[in-house]
């Protein structure tokens, strides 16, 4: 998502204040002086009120205060930098806020959550944030932000691609041709710079980049790929996230169920492709897709499933504060699902605006991880609104046989996926495995044990 058109050099400041409220006042002053239809008096209390109910801290010293306002423009950004940094409620130890990214969104702006998510994704990169904070001048800071938000990140220093990588890429083309594959998938995180030099003829294939870096083509403008699938968390496994990536690809229409895919990958950051495989999606997802061309429930949007799978993967791979966490997400057909659940605790999402408790908002990540410690399930609507956490599922007449070792949480996920038109995504606290249930059929996405490695 290109956001550079909403930035203006005039709204880049070196902050004089040493607290959050003072910084907001400075940023609002420069913004309001330019857009006369904005009412500063209402903006500051609105922003402070949001902050008191929900933090807008994104990590890495960046805070993203945001609010919807009545204005003609879709979005306005104002950026404040504090080299010394200032304290902010909830930050531990030496951590301070160095960058305030103020976002005002017009009431009609429809892709608000995507804009928040795009900013959150970029500032997840600590090195990028450090570079911004250390910029010599505001002009330099502005240029870097424009480049990053325009999708043209300063090109990373290019290493020459090794001859083995070239060979592997040529081989995957030969295999794709020989095995009549429909696409070639490259696991891009193998290469630390993200820059992949492809051999001649590569562009004749339908190609997909699977990477943690970014989505919607942000980073692949000058890359030789037709599509990009984002995976969210690091795993030491070579192609451990393959299944979730292909599932996401299926829901987004990048792949069809009858497709065969030639894949090349390696350990993340190793700069060495070392694995080639051919995946037949029909075989891979056989049980799940046996009955239907499209396994998505009618009301679930692919980006919401993608997000839930991403959070589930992070919980599986990283846990919560290093400890394994298990949880259950029930996605879609919410009315019917809710008729088969009862609260185990007071609902922590009660009373918040739907937009603020949508799983597509980057500020929900931490909240969801925090509440994953609760017993029971998250109930999520097909368009991403978190309706409740800590819900006990009780479905009628459930006698599904599950593989041994799978207990009550998996049984509940399987049962609700039979009783309603939903998807249930289970993270196992004991094995870290992530399993998607649809109509009682289980699809394991990542199989691992904590501390272990997966091929
Ligand atoms: N009917 C249910 N509805 C919602 N959550 C449930 C239900 N039954 C169990 N759980 C949740 O699952 C948790 C763990 O149960 P159990 O260990 O039997 O499940 P499991 O399938 O073996 O999962 P894990 O692999 O995480 O241990 C419970 O503490 C509870 O939070």
XYZ file of C-alpha atoms and ligand atoms in Angstrom:
486
model
C 0.000 0.000 0.000
C 1.465 3.316 -1.111
C 0.959 6.019 1.468
C 3.592 8.546 0.447
C 1.024 10.919 -1.056
C -0.321 11.590 2.476
C 3.040 12.828 3.757
C 4.258 16.394 3.509
C 7.695 17.642 4.486
C 5.972 20.472 6.394
C 4.511 17.953 8.834
C 7.855 16.420 9.822
C 9.091 17.850 13.130
C 11.875 17.490 15.604
C 9.848 17.368 18.796
C 10.604 19.784 21.595
C 8.281 18.146 24.113
C 9.418 15.310 26.276
C 6.047 13.672 26.702
C 3.306 12.148 24.571
C 0.649 14.826 25.045
C 3.094 17.651 24.305
C 4.208 15.853 21.138
C 0.616 15.511 19.979
C 0.042 19.225 20.557
C 3.060 20.096 18.410
C 2.010 17.758 15.613
C -1.589 18.937 15.686
C -0.491 22.563 15.574
C 1.333 22.120 12.271
C -1.453 19.976 10.864
C -4.391 22.155 11.846
C -2.735 25.339 10.619
C -2.804 23.826 7.120
C -6.250 22.193 7.144
C -8.734 24.721 8.422
C -11.627 22.251 8.554
C -9.939 20.381 11.415
C -10.854 21.281 14.973
C -7.789 21.029 17.154
C -9.794 21.392 20.369
C -11.649 18.161 19.649
C -8.680 16.265 18.245
C -6.423 16.322 21.264
C -9.023 15.022 23.768
C -10.096 12.392 21.227
C -6.541 11.129 20.765
C -5.804 11.183 24.497
C -9.026 9.360 25.245
C -8.162 6.569 22.828
C -4.729 6.300 24.374
C -6.271 5.877 27.830
C -8.383 2.921 26.670
C -5.928 1.296 24.265
C -2.235 1.848 23.705
C -1.109 2.831 20.221
C 2.497 1.832 20.904
C 3.780 -0.403 18.101
C 7.144 -1.384 19.555
C 10.673 -0.337 18.489
C 10.091 3.159 19.953
C 7.213 4.029 17.614
C 3.769 5.190 18.642
C 0.923 5.574 16.147
C -1.837 7.776 17.604
C -4.788 7.735 15.207
C -8.312 8.999 15.021
C -11.156 9.366 12.559
C -12.168 12.970 11.924
C -14.483 14.973 9.731
C -12.312 16.217 6.880
C -12.250 16.288 3.138
C -8.958 14.422 2.825
C -8.750 10.678 3.224
C -5.633 10.621 5.393
C -3.132 13.057 6.870
C 0.118 11.975 8.475
C 2.319 14.107 10.750
C 5.632 12.745 12.001
C 7.513 13.816 15.125
C 10.981 12.634 15.974
C 12.619 12.746 19.407
C 16.289 11.742 19.347
C 16.490 11.554 23.153
C 13.134 9.805 23.347
C 10.499 10.163 26.020
C 8.817 7.872 28.478
C 5.497 6.364 27.670
C 3.100 4.476 29.887
C 3.717 0.754 29.923
C 7.259 0.808 28.496
C 9.787 -1.109 30.505
C 13.445 -0.479 31.246
C 15.321 1.772 28.830
C 12.659 1.624 26.129
C 11.485 5.067 25.029
C 9.372 6.595 22.288
C 11.473 8.133 19.497
C 8.958 8.457 16.698
C 5.345 9.682 16.831
C 3.398 8.898 13.663
C 0.121 10.799 13.924
C -2.603 9.614 11.551
C -5.857 11.450 10.947
C -8.348 9.522 8.855
C -11.422 10.946 7.181
C -14.741 9.452 8.272
C -15.271 7.788 4.912
C -11.787 6.239 4.554
C -12.525 2.551 4.071
C -9.068 1.020 4.206
C -8.199 2.570 7.585
C -7.256 -0.748 9.211
C -5.044 -1.646 6.258
C -3.262 1.704 6.543
C -2.628 1.116 10.250
C -1.372 -2.384 9.455
C 0.925 -1.082 6.689
C 2.580 1.388 9.085
C 2.880 -1.293 11.756
C 4.552 -3.665 9.308
C 7.172 -1.156 8.261
C 8.179 -0.113 11.761
C 8.522 -3.727 12.843
C 11.958 -3.497 11.297
C 14.139 -2.163 14.129
C 17.006 -1.270 11.774
C 14.694 0.853 9.629
C 13.368 2.721 12.688
C 16.911 3.303 14.012
C 17.876 4.705 10.647
C 14.916 7.114 10.735
C 15.675 8.291 14.262
C 19.353 8.815 13.445
C 18.696 10.736 10.187
C 20.960 13.787 9.954
C 18.138 16.120 9.003
C 14.370 16.213 8.738
C 14.783 16.274 4.959
C 16.599 12.972 5.139
C 13.976 11.542 7.512
C 11.248 12.704 5.132
C 12.987 11.155 2.112
C 13.378 7.837 3.877
C 9.753 7.757 4.936
C 8.615 8.695 1.426
C 10.724 5.937 -0.050
C 9.522 3.329 2.434
C 5.855 4.288 2.201
C 6.036 4.642 -1.552
C 7.222 1.052 -1.744
C 10.736 1.893 -2.827
C 12.811 1.096 0.219
C 16.391 2.140 -0.158
C 17.844 -0.772 -2.033
C 19.685 -3.067 0.338
C 23.334 -3.629 -0.444
C 23.368 -6.289 -3.057
C 25.482 -9.355 -2.582
C 26.293 -11.412 -5.607
C 24.018 -14.404 -5.700
C 25.926 -17.638 -5.195
C 26.317 -20.058 -8.059
C 24.462 -22.758 -6.087
C 21.465 -20.452 -5.736
C 21.553 -19.800 -9.476
C 21.710 -23.526 -10.076
C 18.788 -24.180 -7.708
C 16.667 -21.553 -9.455
C 17.470 -23.032 -12.856
C 16.631 -26.518 -11.541
C 13.281 -25.412 -10.150
C 12.417 -24.096 -13.615
C 13.346 -27.432 -15.196
C 11.328 -29.331 -12.592
C 8.345 -27.006 -13.030
C 8.440 -27.670 -16.754
C 9.015 -31.427 -16.482
C 6.364 -31.954 -13.807
C 3.842 -29.681 -15.572
C 3.583 -27.331 -12.602
C 1.285 -24.332 -12.703
C 3.500 -22.078 -10.598
C 6.915 -21.717 -9.040
C 7.028 -20.652 -5.369
C 10.213 -19.154 -3.958
C 10.684 -18.886 -0.190
C 12.190 -15.428 -0.220
C 13.239 -15.154 3.435
C 16.033 -17.593 2.660
C 17.884 -14.658 1.088
C 18.669 -12.067 3.767
C 18.700 -9.059 1.425
C 15.345 -10.061 -0.049
C 16.755 -9.514 -3.550
C 16.517 -12.560 -5.737
C 18.243 -12.632 -9.114
C 16.354 -14.962 -11.362
C 17.759 -16.759 -14.390
C 16.599 -16.147 -17.922
C 13.253 -17.697 -18.656
C 12.024 -17.460 -15.053
C 9.546 -14.758 -15.930
C 7.821 -17.089 -18.393
C 6.425 -19.027 -15.423
C 3.688 -17.955 -13.059
C 5.790 -17.107 -10.011
C 4.963 -16.517 -6.354
C 7.185 -15.062 -3.683
C 6.462 -16.333 -0.154
C 7.996 -13.981 2.365
C 7.672 -12.414 5.766
C 8.661 -8.997 4.469
C 5.510 -7.305 3.257
C 2.365 -7.748 1.281
C 0.390 -6.287 -1.592
C 3.438 -6.001 -3.785
C 5.067 -3.318 -1.617
C 8.512 -4.771 -1.898
C 8.240 -6.618 -5.138
C 7.745 -3.805 -7.584
C 11.129 -4.474 -9.092
C 11.085 -8.183 -8.322
C 10.293 -10.808 -10.915
C 7.211 -12.278 -9.223
C 3.592 -12.226 -10.251
C 2.198 -12.675 -6.749
C 3.306 -12.422 -3.168
C 2.086 -14.308 -0.115
C 3.048 -12.984 3.249
C 3.849 -15.280 6.148
C 4.076 -13.611 9.495
C 6.505 -15.196 11.846
C 9.974 -16.578 11.754
C 10.407 -20.275 11.917
C 13.647 -22.168 11.797
C 12.008 -24.739 9.595
C 13.056 -24.830 5.949
C 9.614 -24.766 4.452
C 7.690 -24.975 7.706
C 5.245 -22.296 6.702
C 4.594 -23.774 3.321
C 1.175 -25.141 4.184
C -0.126 -21.940 5.682
C 1.236 -19.990 2.707
C -0.481 -22.299 0.240
C -3.701 -22.247 2.203
C -3.624 -18.444 2.113
C -2.835 -18.634 -1.621
C -5.859 -20.860 -2.155
C -8.208 -18.544 -0.282
C -6.908 -15.538 -2.208
C -7.252 -17.247 -5.571
C -3.480 -17.211 -6.247
C -3.680 -21.008 -6.535
C -6.496 -23.338 -7.495
C -7.087 -26.715 -5.907
C -5.888 -28.593 -9.008
C -2.583 -26.702 -9.143
C 0.870 -28.221 -8.863
C 3.627 -25.991 -7.532
C 7.389 -26.308 -7.809
C 9.019 -24.816 -4.713
C 12.514 -23.729 -3.842
C 13.581 -22.653 -0.361
C 16.086 -22.907 2.441
C 16.612 -21.902 6.049
C 15.517 -18.296 6.697
C 18.451 -15.878 6.434
C 20.890 -18.597 5.349
C 21.358 -17.072 1.863
C 21.332 -20.617 0.525
C 18.552 -22.383 -1.327
C 18.856 -26.049 -0.396
C 15.430 -27.625 -0.934
C 13.357 -28.310 -4.033
C 9.914 -29.869 -3.936
C 6.808 -30.328 -6.003
C 3.513 -29.841 -4.196
C 0.247 -31.112 -5.578
C -2.370 -29.044 -3.757
C -5.047 -31.692 -4.291
C -2.927 -34.243 -2.403
C -1.677 -31.761 0.163
C -5.125 -30.582 1.202
C -6.961 -33.687 0.106
C -9.187 -34.285 3.112
C -10.022 -30.649 3.542
C -10.871 -29.998 -0.070
C -12.427 -33.328 -0.928
C -15.961 -32.025 -0.980
C -15.518 -28.498 -2.196
C -13.584 -26.305 -4.569
C -13.549 -23.462 -2.057
C -13.183 -24.376 1.568
C -13.896 -20.865 2.877
C -17.140 -20.299 4.798
C -19.403 -17.865 2.974
C -18.918 -14.915 5.312
C -15.162 -15.178 6.033
C -12.881 -12.826 4.154
C -9.500 -14.246 3.070
C -7.541 -11.414 4.680
C -9.162 -12.137 8.041
C -8.275 -15.835 7.794
C -4.756 -14.842 6.783
C -4.476 -12.605 9.815
C -5.834 -15.223 12.232
C -3.447 -17.824 10.826
C -0.623 -15.286 11.216
C -1.427 -14.652 14.876
C -1.835 -18.400 15.489
C 1.583 -19.038 13.882
C 3.204 -16.382 16.021
C 1.686 -17.876 19.154
C 2.874 -21.293 18.047
C 6.398 -20.270 17.116
C 7.127 -17.531 19.611
C 4.626 -18.312 22.385
C 3.734 -15.613 24.884
C 6.818 -14.233 26.606
C 8.687 -17.348 25.569
C 6.156 -19.750 27.042
C 4.030 -22.065 24.898
C 0.455 -20.896 24.520
C -2.600 -22.793 23.345
C -5.774 -21.208 22.096
C -8.789 -21.614 19.841
C -10.157 -19.135 17.270
C -13.625 -19.647 15.809
C -14.081 -17.694 12.618
C -17.354 -16.950 10.826
C -21.045 -17.920 11.145
C -20.915 -15.973 14.386
C -24.621 -15.856 15.235
C -24.908 -19.637 15.142
C -21.555 -20.101 16.874
C -22.639 -17.780 19.683
C -25.769 -19.810 20.233
C -23.439 -22.707 21.155
C -21.094 -20.855 23.490
C -21.205 -19.406 26.939
C -18.797 -17.007 28.610
C -16.287 -18.368 31.087
C -15.189 -14.834 32.052
C -16.495 -11.299 31.491
C -15.999 -10.530 27.804
C -12.885 -8.296 27.519
C -13.997 -6.900 24.129
C -17.373 -5.728 25.358
C -18.061 -2.016 24.841
C -15.326 -1.283 22.271
C -16.120 0.052 18.812
C -16.061 -2.709 16.175
C -13.289 -0.979 14.253
C -11.107 -0.894 17.375
C -11.535 -4.599 18.077
C -11.000 -5.854 14.541
C -8.222 -8.432 14.225
C -6.992 -6.577 11.122
C -5.951 -3.669 13.371
C -2.251 -4.002 14.285
C -3.081 -3.021 17.865
C -5.092 -6.186 18.319
C -2.040 -8.468 18.040
C -0.819 -7.904 21.565
C -4.357 -7.878 22.956
C -5.156 -11.220 21.353
C -1.879 -12.697 22.572
C -2.586 -11.392 26.064
C -6.070 -12.949 26.156
C -4.867 -16.207 24.634
C -3.986 -17.138 28.192
C -7.704 -17.267 29.029
C -9.506 -20.591 29.030
C -11.924 -20.948 26.131
C -12.169 -19.623 22.586
C -12.027 -16.347 20.655
C -15.173 -15.791 18.607
C -14.452 -13.716 15.495
C -16.853 -12.554 12.795
C -16.059 -13.243 9.151
C -14.954 -9.642 8.657
C -12.578 -9.758 11.613
C -14.444 -8.270 14.584
C -13.414 -9.924 17.843
C -16.740 -10.545 19.522
C -15.479 -12.372 22.604
C -12.659 -14.241 24.294
C -12.939 -16.845 27.023
C -15.977 -18.557 25.499
C -16.772 -22.171 26.258
C -18.042 -24.145 23.295
C -20.745 -26.687 23.851
C -22.074 -28.251 20.678
C -24.822 -30.823 20.535
C -24.123 -34.482 19.697
C -20.418 -34.434 19.206
C -18.785 -37.805 18.759
C -15.941 -37.069 16.351
C -12.954 -39.404 16.607
C -9.734 -37.409 16.982
C -6.177 -38.735 16.739
C -4.858 -39.797 20.123
C -3.178 -37.054 22.123
C -5.629 -34.409 20.996
C -7.798 -33.282 23.861
C -10.716 -31.054 24.711
C -9.568 -27.904 22.864
C -9.158 -29.739 19.552
C -12.418 -31.617 20.137
C -14.206 -28.295 20.681
C -12.668 -26.878 17.478
C -13.658 -29.940 15.451
C -17.172 -29.978 16.942
C -17.985 -26.322 16.267
C -16.686 -26.657 12.697
C -19.207 -29.466 12.147
C -22.127 -27.782 13.872
C -21.703 -24.441 12.066
C -20.312 -22.978 8.820
C -17.127 -21.751 10.486
C -13.384 -22.346 10.554
C -11.768 -23.274 13.863
C -8.060 -22.617 14.263
C -6.400 -24.360 17.187
C -2.943 -23.660 18.608
C -1.844 -26.562 20.768
C -0.131 -25.579 24.024
C 1.551 -28.958 24.286
C 3.012 -29.353 20.777
C 2.793 -25.852 19.277
C 0.957 -27.354 16.329
C -1.532 -25.145 14.494
C -4.552 -26.966 13.101
C -7.391 -25.625 10.985
C -10.715 -27.467 11.295
C -13.396 -27.270 8.624
C -16.471 -29.523 8.834
C -14.627 -31.627 11.409
C -11.652 -32.275 9.112
C -8.270 -31.315 10.506
C -5.520 -29.642 8.512
C -2.268 -29.342 10.459
C -0.399 -26.220 9.347
C 2.783 -26.340 11.328
C 4.067 -29.286 13.256
C 6.714 -28.641 15.797
C 7.690 -29.023 19.416
C 8.955 -26.098 21.431
C 12.675 -25.770 21.115
C 12.632 -28.235 18.245
C 13.314 -27.747 14.567
C 11.133 -28.718 11.705
C 12.230 -29.676 8.266
N -15.342 -26.811 24.987
C -14.320 -25.949 25.021
N -14.489 -24.706 24.557
C -13.473 -23.813 24.569
N -12.262 -24.088 25.065
C -12.030 -25.318 25.547
C -13.050 -26.302 25.551
N -12.554 -27.429 26.115
C -11.271 -27.147 26.434
N -10.959 -25.895 26.103
C -9.683 -25.204 26.317
O -8.642 -26.089 26.054
C -7.726 -26.080 27.134
C -6.855 -27.311 27.166
O -7.608 -28.484 27.110
P -6.886 -29.863 26.689
O -5.502 -29.917 27.205
O -7.807 -30.988 27.011
O -6.898 -29.649 25.117
P -5.946 -30.171 23.987
O -6.820 -30.358 22.792
O -5.106 -31.340 24.442
O -5.042 -28.890 23.696
P -3.477 -28.631 24.020
O -2.737 -29.336 22.942
O -3.365 -27.159 23.954
O -3.229 -29.192 25.414
C -8.593 -25.817 28.321
O -7.857 -25.292 29.403
C -9.552 -24.803 27.765
O -8.993 -23.491 27.799
